[in-house]
mmCIF file with all atom_site columns, N, CA and C in Angstrom:
data_model
loop_
_atom_site.group_PDB
_atom_site.id
_atom_site.type_symbol
_atom_site.label_atom_id
_atom_site.label_alt_id
_atom_site.label_comp_id
_atom_site.label_asym_id
_atom_site.label_entity_id
_atom_site.label_seq_id
_atom_site.pdbx_PDB_ins_code
_atom_site.Cartn_x
_atom_site.Cartn_y
_atom_site.Cartn_z
_atom_site.occupancy
_atom_site.B_iso_or_equiv
_atom_site.pdbx_formal_charge
_atom_site.auth_seq_id
_atom_site.auth_comp_id
_atom_site.auth_asym_id
_atom_site.auth_atom_id
_atom_site.pdbx_PDB_model_num
ATOM 1   N N  . MET A 1 1  ? 58.970 138.491 -36.663 1.00 0.00 ? 1  MET A N  1
ATOM 2   C CA . MET A 1 1  ? 59.947 138.469 -35.557 1.00 0.00 ? 1  MET A CA 1
ATOM 3   C C  . MET A 1 1  ? 60.502 137.379 -35.035 1.00 0.00 ? 1  MET A C  1
ATOM 4   N N  . LYS A 1 2  ? 61.738 137.224 -34.532 1.00 0.00 ? 2  LYS A N  1
ATOM 5   C CA . LYS A 1 2  ? 61.838 135.973 -33.890 1.00 0.00 ? 2  LYS A CA 1
ATOM 6   C C  . LYS A 1 2  ? 63.054 136.344 -32.922 1.00 0.00 ? 2  LYS A C  1
ATOM 7   N N  . VAL A 1 3  ? 63.187 135.442 -31.939 1.00 0.00 ? 3  VAL A N  1
ATOM 8   C CA . VAL A 1 3  ? 64.281 135.654 -30.885 1.00 0.00 ? 3  VAL A CA 1
ATOM 9   C C  . VAL A 1 3  ? 65.613 135.968 -31.426 1.00 0.00 ? 3  VAL A C  1
ATOM 10  N N  . GLY A 1 4  ? 66.218 136.710 -30.806 1.00 0.00 ? 4  GLY A N  1
ATOM 11  C CA . GLY A 1 4  ? 67.388 137.079 -31.517 1.00 0.00 ? 4  GLY A CA 1
ATOM 12  C C  . GLY A 1 4  ? 67.511 138.370 -32.554 1.00 0.00 ? 4  GLY A C  1
ATOM 13  N N  . ASP A 1 5  ? 66.528 138.457 -32.885 1.00 0.00 ? 5  ASP A N  1
ATOM 14  C CA . ASP A 1 5  ? 66.586 139.689 -34.290 1.00 0.00 ? 5  ASP A CA 1
ATOM 15  C C  . ASP A 1 5  ? 66.938 141.160 -33.431 1.00 0.00 ? 5  ASP A C  1
ATOM 16  N N  . LYS A 1 6  ? 67.258 141.901 -34.231 1.00 0.00 ? 6  LYS A N  1
ATOM 17  C CA . LYS A 1 6  ? 67.408 143.381 -33.580 1.00 0.00 ? 6  LYS A CA 1
ATOM 18  C C  . LYS A 1 6  ? 66.331 144.226 -34.133 1.00 0.00 ? 6  LYS A C  1
ATOM 19  N N  . VAL A 1 7  ? 65.919 145.053 -33.188 1.00 0.00 ? 7  VAL A N  1
ATOM 20  C CA . VAL A 1 7  ? 64.643 145.606 -33.453 1.00 0.00 ? 7  VAL A CA 1
ATOM 21  C C  . VAL A 1 7  ? 65.015 147.258 -32.818 1.00 0.00 ? 7  VAL A C  1
ATOM 22  N N  . TRP A 1 8  ? 64.105 148.157 -33.690 1.00 0.00 ? 8  TRP A N  1
ATOM 23  C CA . TRP A 1 8  ? 64.005 149.613 -32.972 1.00 0.00 ? 8  TRP A CA 1
ATOM 24  C C  . TRP A 1 8  ? 62.673 149.299 -31.880 1.00 0.00 ? 8  TRP A C  1
ATOM 25  N N  . ILE A 1 9  ? 62.690 149.975 -30.866 1.00 0.00 ? 9  ILE A N  1
ATOM 26  C CA . ILE A 1 9  ? 61.805 150.122 -29.811 1.00 0.00 ? 9  ILE A CA 1
ATOM 27  C C  . ILE A 1 9  ? 61.230 151.431 -30.090 1.00 0.00 ? 9  ILE A C  1
ATOM 28  N N  . SER A 1 10 ? 59.725 151.475 -30.023 1.00 0.00 ? 10 SER A N  1
ATOM 29  C CA . SER A 1 10 ? 59.270 152.858 -30.117 1.00 0.00 ? 10 SER A CA 1
ATOM 30  C C  . SER A 1 10 ? 59.196 153.492 -28.680 1.00 0.00 ? 10 SER A C  1
ATOM 31  N N  . PRO A 1 11 ? 59.385 154.807 -28.973 1.00 0.00 ? 11 PRO A N  1
ATOM 32  C CA . PRO A 1 11 ? 59.271 155.829 -27.919 1.00 0.00 ? 11 PRO A CA 1
ATOM 33  C C  . PRO A 1 11 ? 58.146 155.726 -26.848 1.00 0.00 ? 11 PRO A C  1
ATOM 34  N N  . ASP A 1 12 ? 57.212 155.049 -27.564 1.00 0.00 ? 12 ASP A N  1
ATOM 35  C CA . ASP A 1 12 ? 55.820 155.107 -26.903 1.00 0.00 ? 12 ASP A CA 1
ATOM 36  C C  . ASP A 1 12 ? 56.048 154.061 -25.631 1.00 0.00 ? 12 ASP A C  1
ATOM 37  N N  . LEU A 1 13 ? 57.098 153.133 -25.935 1.00 0.00 ? 13 LEU A N  1
ATOM 38  C CA . LEU A 1 13 ? 57.185 151.984 -24.689 1.00 0.00 ? 13 LEU A CA 1
ATOM 39  C C  . LEU A 1 13 ? 58.546 152.783 -23.809 1.00 0.00 ? 13 LEU A C  1
ATOM 40  N N  . THR A 1 14 ? 59.358 153.500 -24.305 1.00 0.00 ? 14 THR A N  1
ATOM 41  C CA . THR A 1 14 ? 60.489 153.747 -23.521 1.00 0.00 ? 14 THR A CA 1
ATOM 42  C C  . THR A 1 14 ? 60.485 155.054 -22.941 1.00 0.00 ? 14 THR A C  1
ATOM 43  N N  . LEU A 1 15 ? 59.579 155.772 -23.491 1.00 0.00 ? 15 LEU A N  1
ATOM 44  C CA . LEU A 1 15 ? 59.204 157.246 -22.814 1.00 0.00 ? 15 LEU A CA 1
ATOM 45  C C  . LEU A 1 15 ? 60.533 158.194 -23.135 1.00 0.00 ? 15 LEU A C  1
ATOM 46  N N  . LEU A 1 16 ? 61.380 157.560 -24.179 1.00 0.00 ? 16 LEU A N  1
ATOM 47  C CA . LEU A 1 16 ? 62.449 158.600 -24.603 1.00 0.00 ? 16 LEU A CA 1
ATOM 48  C C  . LEU A 1 16 ? 61.975 159.304 -25.895 1.00 0.00 ? 16 LEU A C  1
ATOM 49  N N  . LYS A 1 17 ? 62.841 160.085 -26.232 1.00 0.00 ? 17 LYS A N  1
ATOM 50  C CA . LYS A 1 17 ? 62.802 161.149 -27.373 1.00 0.00 ? 17 LYS A CA 1
ATOM 51  C C  . LYS A 1 17 ? 62.573 160.217 -28.884 1.00 0.00 ? 17 LYS A C  1
ATOM 52  N N  . ASP A 1 18 ? 63.548 159.657 -28.862 1.00 0.00 ? 18 ASP A N  1
ATOM 53  C CA . ASP A 1 18 ? 63.917 158.773 -30.103 1.00 0.00 ? 18 ASP A CA 1
ATOM 54  C C  . ASP A 1 18 ? 63.891 157.001 -29.717 1.00 0.00 ? 18 ASP A C  1
ATOM 55  N N  . ARG A 1 19 ? 63.774 156.385 -31.090 1.00 0.00 ? 19 ARG A N  1
ATOM 56  C CA . ARG A 1 19 ? 63.594 155.066 -30.659 1.00 0.00 ? 19 ARG A CA 1
ATOM 57  C C  . ARG A 1 19 ? 65.003 154.580 -30.487 1.00 0.00 ? 19 ARG A C  1
ATOM 58  N N  . ILE A 1 20 ? 65.108 153.718 -29.639 1.00 0.00 ? 20 ILE A N  1
ATOM 59  C CA . ILE A 1 20 ? 66.425 153.029 -29.331 1.00 0.00 ? 20 ILE A CA 1
ATOM 60  C C  . ILE A 1 20 ? 66.088 151.404 -29.715 1.00 0.00 ? 20 ILE A C  1
ATOM 61  N N  . THR A 1 21 ? 67.900 150.872 -29.827 1.00 0.00 ? 21 THR A N  1
ATOM 62  C CA . THR A 1 21 ? 67.638 149.539 -30.318 1.00 0.00 ? 21 THR A CA 1
ATOM 63  C C  . THR A 1 21 ? 67.671 148.436 -29.486 1.00 0.00 ? 21 THR A C  1
ATOM 64  N N  . GLY A 1 22 ? 67.324 147.238 -29.529 1.00 0.00 ? 22 GLY A N  1
ATOM 65  C CA . GLY A 1 22 ? 67.186 146.293 -28.592 1.00 0.00 ? 22 GLY A CA 1
ATOM 66  C C  . GLY A 1 22 ? 67.312 144.903 -29.491 1.00 0.00 ? 22 GLY A C  1
ATOM 67  N N  . THR A 1 23 ? 67.184 143.845 -28.595 1.00 0.00 ? 23 THR A N  1
ATOM 68  C CA . THR A 1 23 ? 67.318 142.366 -29.278 1.00 0.00 ? 23 THR A CA 1
ATOM 69  C C  . THR A 1 23 ? 65.956 141.714 -28.465 1.00 0.00 ? 23 THR A C  1
ATOM 70  N N  . VAL A 1 24 ? 65.506 140.953 -29.686 1.00 0.00 ? 24 VAL A N  1
ATOM 71  C CA . VAL A 1 24 ? 64.167 140.341 -29.450 1.00 0.00 ? 24 VAL A CA 1
ATOM 72  C C  . VAL A 1 24 ? 64.445 139.142 -28.481 1.00 0.00 ? 24 VAL A C  1
ATOM 73  N N  . ILE A 1 25 ? 64.171 139.106 -27.173 1.00 0.00 ? 25 ILE A N  1
ATOM 74  C CA . ILE A 1 25 ? 64.178 137.974 -26.427 1.00 0.00 ? 25 ILE A CA 1
ATOM 75  C C  . ILE A 1 25 ? 63.132 136.639 -26.011 1.00 0.00 ? 25 ILE A C  1
ATOM 76  N N  . GLU A 1 26 ? 61.916 137.602 -26.414 1.00 0.00 ? 26 GLU A N  1
ATOM 77  C CA . GLU A 1 26 ? 60.447 136.558 -26.469 1.00 0.00 ? 26 GLU A CA 1
ATOM 78  C C  . GLU A 1 26 ? 59.606 136.948 -27.129 1.00 0.00 ? 26 GLU A C  1
ATOM 79  N N  . VAL A 1 27 ? 58.958 136.288 -28.023 1.00 0.00 ? 27 VAL A N  1
ATOM 80  C CA . VAL A 1 27 ? 57.915 136.235 -28.713 1.00 0.00 ? 27 VAL A CA 1
ATOM 81  C C  . VAL A 1 27 ? 56.540 135.534 -28.243 1.00 0.00 ? 27 VAL A C  1
ATOM 82  N N  . GLU A 1 28 ? 55.606 136.360 -27.791 1.00 0.00 ? 28 GLU A N  1
ATOM 83  C CA . GLU A 1 28 ? 54.482 135.651 -27.174 1.00 0.00 ? 28 GLU A CA 1
ATOM 84  C C  . GLU A 1 28 ? 53.252 135.688 -28.299 1.00 0.00 ? 28 GLU A C  1
ATOM 85  N N  . ASP A 1 29 ? 52.296 134.554 -28.344 1.00 0.00 ? 29 ASP A N  1
ATOM 86  C CA . ASP A 1 29 ? 50.949 134.874 -28.809 1.00 0.00 ? 29 ASP A CA 1
ATOM 87  C C  . ASP A 1 29 ? 49.746 135.222 -28.107 1.00 0.00 ? 29 ASP A C  1
ATOM 88  N N  . ASN A 1 30 ? 49.590 136.263 -27.786 1.00 0.00 ? 30 ASN A N  1
ATOM 89  C CA . ASN A 1 30 ? 48.561 136.725 -26.787 1.00 0.00 ? 30 ASN A CA 1
ATOM 90  C C  . ASN A 1 30 ? 47.105 136.528 -27.440 1.00 0.00 ? 30 ASN A C  1
ATOM 91  N N  . PRO A 1 31 ? 46.415 135.697 -26.894 1.00 0.00 ? 31 PRO A N  1
ATOM 92  C CA . PRO A 1 31 ? 44.966 135.708 -27.610 1.00 0.00 ? 31 PRO A CA 1
ATOM 93  C C  . PRO A 1 31 ? 44.203 136.543 -27.350 1.00 0.00 ? 31 PRO A C  1
ATOM 94  N N  . PHE A 1 32 ? 44.357 137.656 -26.265 1.00 0.00 ? 32 PHE A N  1
ATOM 95  C CA . PHE A 1 32 ? 43.592 138.998 -26.333 1.00 0.00 ? 32 PHE A CA 1
ATOM 96  C C  . PHE A 1 32 ? 44.392 140.058 -26.913 1.00 0.00 ? 32 PHE A C  1
ATOM 97  N N  . VAL A 1 33 ? 45.570 140.414 -27.097 1.00 0.00 ? 33 VAL A N  1
ATOM 98  C CA . VAL A 1 33 ? 45.802 141.556 -27.658 1.00 0.00 ? 33 VAL A CA 1
ATOM 99  C C  . VAL A 1 33 ? 46.912 141.025 -29.092 1.00 0.00 ? 33 VAL A C  1
ATOM 100 N N  . GLY A 1 34 ? 46.994 139.873 -29.362 1.00 0.00 ? 34 GLY A N  1
ATOM 101 C CA . GLY A 1 34 ? 47.887 139.313 -30.477 1.00 0.00 ? 34 GLY A CA 1
ATOM 102 C C  . GLY A 1 34 ? 49.184 139.250 -30.113 1.00 0.00 ? 34 GLY A C  1
ATOM 103 N N  . THR A 1 35 ? 50.278 139.318 -30.984 1.00 0.00 ? 35 THR A N  1
ATOM 104 C CA . THR A 1 35 ? 51.472 139.099 -30.879 1.00 0.00 ? 35 THR A CA 1
ATOM 105 C C  . THR A 1 35 ? 52.423 140.138 -29.819 1.00 0.00 ? 35 THR A C  1
ATOM 106 N N  . VAL A 1 36 ? 52.929 139.732 -28.653 1.00 0.00 ? 36 VAL A N  1
ATOM 107 C CA . VAL A 1 36 ? 53.525 140.648 -27.760 1.00 0.00 ? 36 VAL A CA 1
ATOM 108 C C  . VAL A 1 36 ? 55.065 140.193 -27.952 1.00 0.00 ? 36 VAL A C  1
ATOM 109 N N  . ILE A 1 37 ? 56.006 140.935 -28.014 1.00 0.00 ? 37 ILE A N  1
ATOM 110 C CA . ILE A 1 37 ? 57.268 141.275 -28.315 1.00 0.00 ? 37 ILE A CA 1
ATOM 111 C C  . ILE A 1 37 ? 57.832 141.609 -26.981 1.00 0.00 ? 37 ILE A C  1
ATOM 112 N N  . SER A 1 38 ? 59.084 140.865 -26.498 1.00 0.00 ? 38 SER A N  1
ATOM 113 C CA . SER A 1 38 ? 59.910 141.598 -25.245 1.00 0.00 ? 38 SER A CA 1
ATOM 114 C C  . SER A 1 38 ? 61.194 141.679 -26.060 1.00 0.00 ? 38 SER A C  1
ATOM 115 N N  . ALA A 1 39 ? 61.957 142.872 -25.830 1.00 0.00 ? 39 ALA A N  1
ATOM 116 C CA . ALA A 1 39 ? 63.308 143.023 -26.162 1.00 0.00 ? 39 ALA A CA 1
ATOM 117 C C  . ALA A 1 39 ? 64.080 143.909 -25.156 1.00 0.00 ? 39 ALA A C  1
ATOM 118 N N  . GLU A 1 40 ? 65.295 143.360 -25.203 1.00 0.00 ? 40 GLU A N  1
ATOM 119 C CA . GLU A 1 40 ? 66.416 143.965 -23.933 1.00 0.00 ? 40 GLU A CA 1
ATOM 120 C C  . GLU A 1 40 ? 67.370 145.090 -24.806 1.00 0.00 ? 40 GLU A C  1
ATOM 121 N N  . THR A 1 41 ? 67.665 145.794 -24.231 1.00 0.00 ? 41 THR A N  1
ATOM 122 C CA . THR A 1 41 ? 68.395 146.936 -24.725 1.00 0.00 ? 41 THR A CA 1
ATOM 123 C C  . THR A 1 41 ? 69.883 146.566 -24.197 1.00 0.00 ? 41 THR A C  1
ATOM 124 N N  . GLU A 1 42 ? 71.110 147.261 -24.549 1.00 0.00 ? 42 GLU A N  1
ATOM 125 C CA . GLU A 1 42 ? 72.284 147.016 -24.262 1.00 0.00 ? 42 GLU A CA 1
ATOM 126 C C  . GLU A 1 42 ? 72.297 147.215 -22.935 1.00 0.00 ? 42 GLU A C  1
ATOM 127 N N  . ASP A 1 43 ? 71.679 148.133 -22.311 1.00 0.00 ? 43 ASP A N  1
ATOM 128 C CA . ASP A 1 43 ? 71.771 148.434 -20.972 1.00 0.00 ? 43 ASP A CA 1
ATOM 129 C C  . ASP A 1 43 ? 70.993 147.560 -20.291 1.00 0.00 ? 43 ASP A C  1
ATOM 130 N N  . ARG A 1 44 ? 70.702 146.488 -20.536 1.00 0.00 ? 44 ARG A N  1
ATOM 131 C CA . ARG A 1 44 ? 70.091 145.352 -19.910 1.00 0.00 ? 44 ARG A CA 1
ATOM 132 C C  . ARG A 1 44 ? 68.424 145.849 -19.634 1.00 0.00 ? 44 ARG A C  1
ATOM 133 N N  . ASN A 1 45 ? 67.739 146.834 -20.066 1.00 0.00 ? 45 ASN A N  1
ATOM 134 C CA . ASN A 1 45 ? 66.509 147.068 -19.817 1.00 0.00 ? 45 ASN A CA 1
ATOM 135 C C  . ASN A 1 45 ? 65.711 146.205 -20.603 1.00 0.00 ? 45 ASN A C  1
ATOM 136 N N  . VAL A 1 46 ? 64.607 145.858 -20.389 1.00 0.00 ? 46 VAL A N  1
ATOM 137 C CA . VAL A 1 46 ? 63.596 144.897 -20.905 1.00 0.00 ? 46 VAL A CA 1
ATOM 138 C C  . VAL A 1 46 ? 62.320 145.893 -21.218 1.00 0.00 ? 46 VAL A C  1
ATOM 139 N N  . PHE A 1 47 ? 61.907 145.682 -22.605 1.00 0.00 ? 47 PHE A N  1
ATOM 140 C CA . PHE A 1 47 ? 60.551 146.525 -22.797 1.00 0.00 ? 47 PHE A CA 1
ATOM 141 C C  . PHE A 1 47 ? 59.735 145.608 -23.964 1.00 0.00 ? 47 PHE A C  1
ATOM 142 N N  . PHE A 1 48 ? 58.422 145.552 -23.446 1.00 0.00 ? 48 PHE A N  1
ATOM 143 C CA . PHE A 1 48 ? 57.333 144.567 -24.036 1.00 0.00 ? 48 PHE A CA 1
ATOM 144 C C  . PHE A 1 48 ? 56.197 145.473 -24.457 1.00 0.00 ? 48 PHE A C  1
ATOM 145 N N  . GLY A 1 49 ? 55.407 144.795 -25.472 1.00 0.00 ? 49 GLY A N  1
ATOM 146 C CA . GLY A 1 49 ? 54.440 145.591 -26.191 1.00 0.00 ? 49 GLY A CA 1
ATOM 147 C C  . GLY A 1 49 ? 54.011 144.771 -27.480 1.00 0.00 ? 49 GLY A C  1
ATOM 148 N N  . ARG A 1 50 ? 52.927 145.305 -27.986 1.00 0.00 ? 50 ARG A N  1
ATOM 149 C CA . ARG A 1 50 ? 52.351 144.634 -29.270 1.00 0.00 ? 50 ARG A CA 1
ATOM 150 C C  . ARG A 1 50 ? 53.486 145.021 -30.329 1.00 0.00 ? 50 ARG A C  1
ATOM 151 N N  . GLU A 1 51 ? 53.208 144.067 -31.162 1.00 0.00 ? 51 GLU A N  1
ATOM 152 C CA . GLU A 1 51 ? 54.098 143.961 -32.254 1.00 0.00 ? 51 GLU A CA 1
ATOM 153 C C  . GLU A 1 51 ? 54.576 145.419 -32.945 1.00 0.00 ? 51 GLU A C  1
ATOM 154 N N  . GLU A 1 52 ? 53.319 145.923 -33.352 1.00 0.00 ? 52 GLU A N  1
ATOM 155 C CA . GLU A 1 52 ? 53.520 147.287 -33.723 1.00 0.00 ? 52 GLU A CA 1
ATOM 156 C C  . GLU A 1 52 ? 54.487 148.367 -33.267 1.00 0.00 ? 52 GLU A C  1
ATOM 157 N N  . MET A 1 53 ? 54.870 147.947 -32.024 1.00 0.00 ? 53 MET A N  1
ATOM 158 C CA . MET A 1 53 ? 55.821 148.842 -31.267 1.00 0.00 ? 53 MET A CA 1
ATOM 159 C C  . MET A 1 53 ? 57.315 148.853 -31.538 1.00 0.00 ? 53 MET A C  1
ATOM 160 N N  . PHE A 1 54 ? 57.363 147.682 -32.202 1.00 0.00 ? 54 PHE A N  1
ATOM 161 C CA . PHE A 1 54 ? 58.768 147.357 -32.649 1.00 0.00 ? 54 PHE A CA 1
ATOM 162 C C  . PHE A 1 54 ? 59.101 147.189 -34.363 1.00 0.00 ? 54 PHE A C  1
ATOM 163 N N  . LYS A 1 55 ? 60.188 147.780 -34.595 1.00 0.00 ? 55 LYS A N  1
ATOM 164 C CA . LYS A 1 55 ? 60.312 147.745 -36.138 1.00 0.00 ? 55 LYS A CA 1
ATOM 165 C C  . LYS A 1 55 ? 61.742 146.991 -36.352 1.00 0.00 ? 55 LYS A C  1
ATOM 166 N N  . PRO A 1 56 ? 61.740 146.180 -37.431 1.00 0.00 ? 56 PRO A N  1
ATOM 167 C CA . PRO A 1 56 ? 62.765 145.234 -37.680 1.00 0.00 ? 56 PRO A CA 1
ATOM 168 C C  . PRO A 1 56 ? 64.456 146.378 -37.963 1.00 0.00 ? 56 PRO A C  1
ATOM 169 N N  . LEU A 1 57 ? 65.434 146.215 -37.493 1.00 0.00 ? 57 LEU A N  1
ATOM 170 C CA . LEU A 1 57 ? 66.494 146.679 -37.820 1.00 0.00 ? 57 LEU A CA 1
ATOM 171 C C  . LEU A 1 57 ? 67.212 146.178 -39.056 1.00 0.00 ? 57 LEU A C  1
ATOM 172 N N  . LYS A 1 58 ? 67.129 147.093 -39.552 1.00 0.00 ? 58 LYS A N  1
ATOM 173 C CA . LYS A 1 58 ? 67.836 146.593 -40.980 1.00 0.00 ? 58 LYS A CA 1
ATOM 174 C C  . LYS A 1 58 ? 69.391 147.219 -41.152 1.00 0.00 ? 58 LYS A C  1
ATOM 175 N N  . GLU A 1 59 ? 70.413 146.298 -40.979 1.00 0.00 ? 59 GLU A N  1
ATOM 176 C CA . GLU A 1 59 ? 71.795 146.881 -41.040 1.00 0.00 ? 59 GLU A CA 1
ATOM 177 C C  . GLU A 1 59 ? 72.172 147.189 -42.441 1.00 0.00 ? 59 GLU A C  1
ATOM 178 N N  . GLU A 1 60 ? 72.676 148.404 -42.549 1.00 0.00 ? 60 GLU A N  1
ATOM 179 C CA . GLU A 1 60 ? 72.934 148.776 -43.798 1.00 0.00 ? 60 GLU A CA 1
ATOM 180 C C  . GLU A 1 60 ? 74.515 148.483 -44.129 1.00 0.00 ? 60 GLU A C  1
ATOM 181 N N  . VAL A 1 61 ? 74.830 147.930 -45.328 1.00 0.00 ? 61 VAL A N  1
ATOM 182 C CA . VAL A 1 61 ? 75.996 147.595 -45.758 1.00 0.00 ? 61 VAL A CA 1
ATOM 183 C C  . VAL A 1 61 ? 76.967 148.741 -46.474 1.00 0.00 ? 61 VAL A C  1
ATOM 184 N N  . CYS A 1 62 ? 78.082 148.931 -46.008 1.00 0.00 ? 62 CYS A N  1
ATOM 185 C CA . CYS A 1 62 ? 78.925 149.747 -46.892 1.00 0.00 ? 62 CYS A CA 1
ATOM 186 C C  . CYS A 1 62 ? 79.781 149.012 -47.741 1.00 0.00 ? 62 CYS A C  1
ATOM 187 N N  . LEU A 1 63 ? 79.743 149.622 -48.987 1.00 0.00 ? 63 LEU A N  1
ATOM 188 C CA . LEU A 1 63 ? 80.552 148.911 -50.087 1.00 0.00 ? 63 LEU A CA 1
ATOM 189 C C  . LEU A 1 63 ? 81.834 149.723 -50.170 1.00 0.00 ? 63 LEU A C  1
ATOM 190 N N  . PRO A 1 64 ? 83.125 149.135 -50.456 1.00 0.00 ? 64 PRO A N  1
ATOM 191 C CA . PRO A 1 64 ? 84.177 150.098 -50.798 1.00 0.00 ? 64 PRO A CA 1
ATOM 192 C C  . PRO A 1 64 ? 84.201 150.514 -52.165 1.00 0.00 ? 64 PRO A C  1
#
């Protein structure tokens, strides 16, 4: 993952029922826990955690 990528954020971080979408704003290589991702939602909340807590958002393409 890299800055600017769209991601699904785990309910384990947000404490919500379902995953929510966000945009990666920082990727940190932490020597103690591995890669840490920070992502911001549309309502300007920022969530951060281990890379496993985020899934890449794949945009679906609709063909006519």
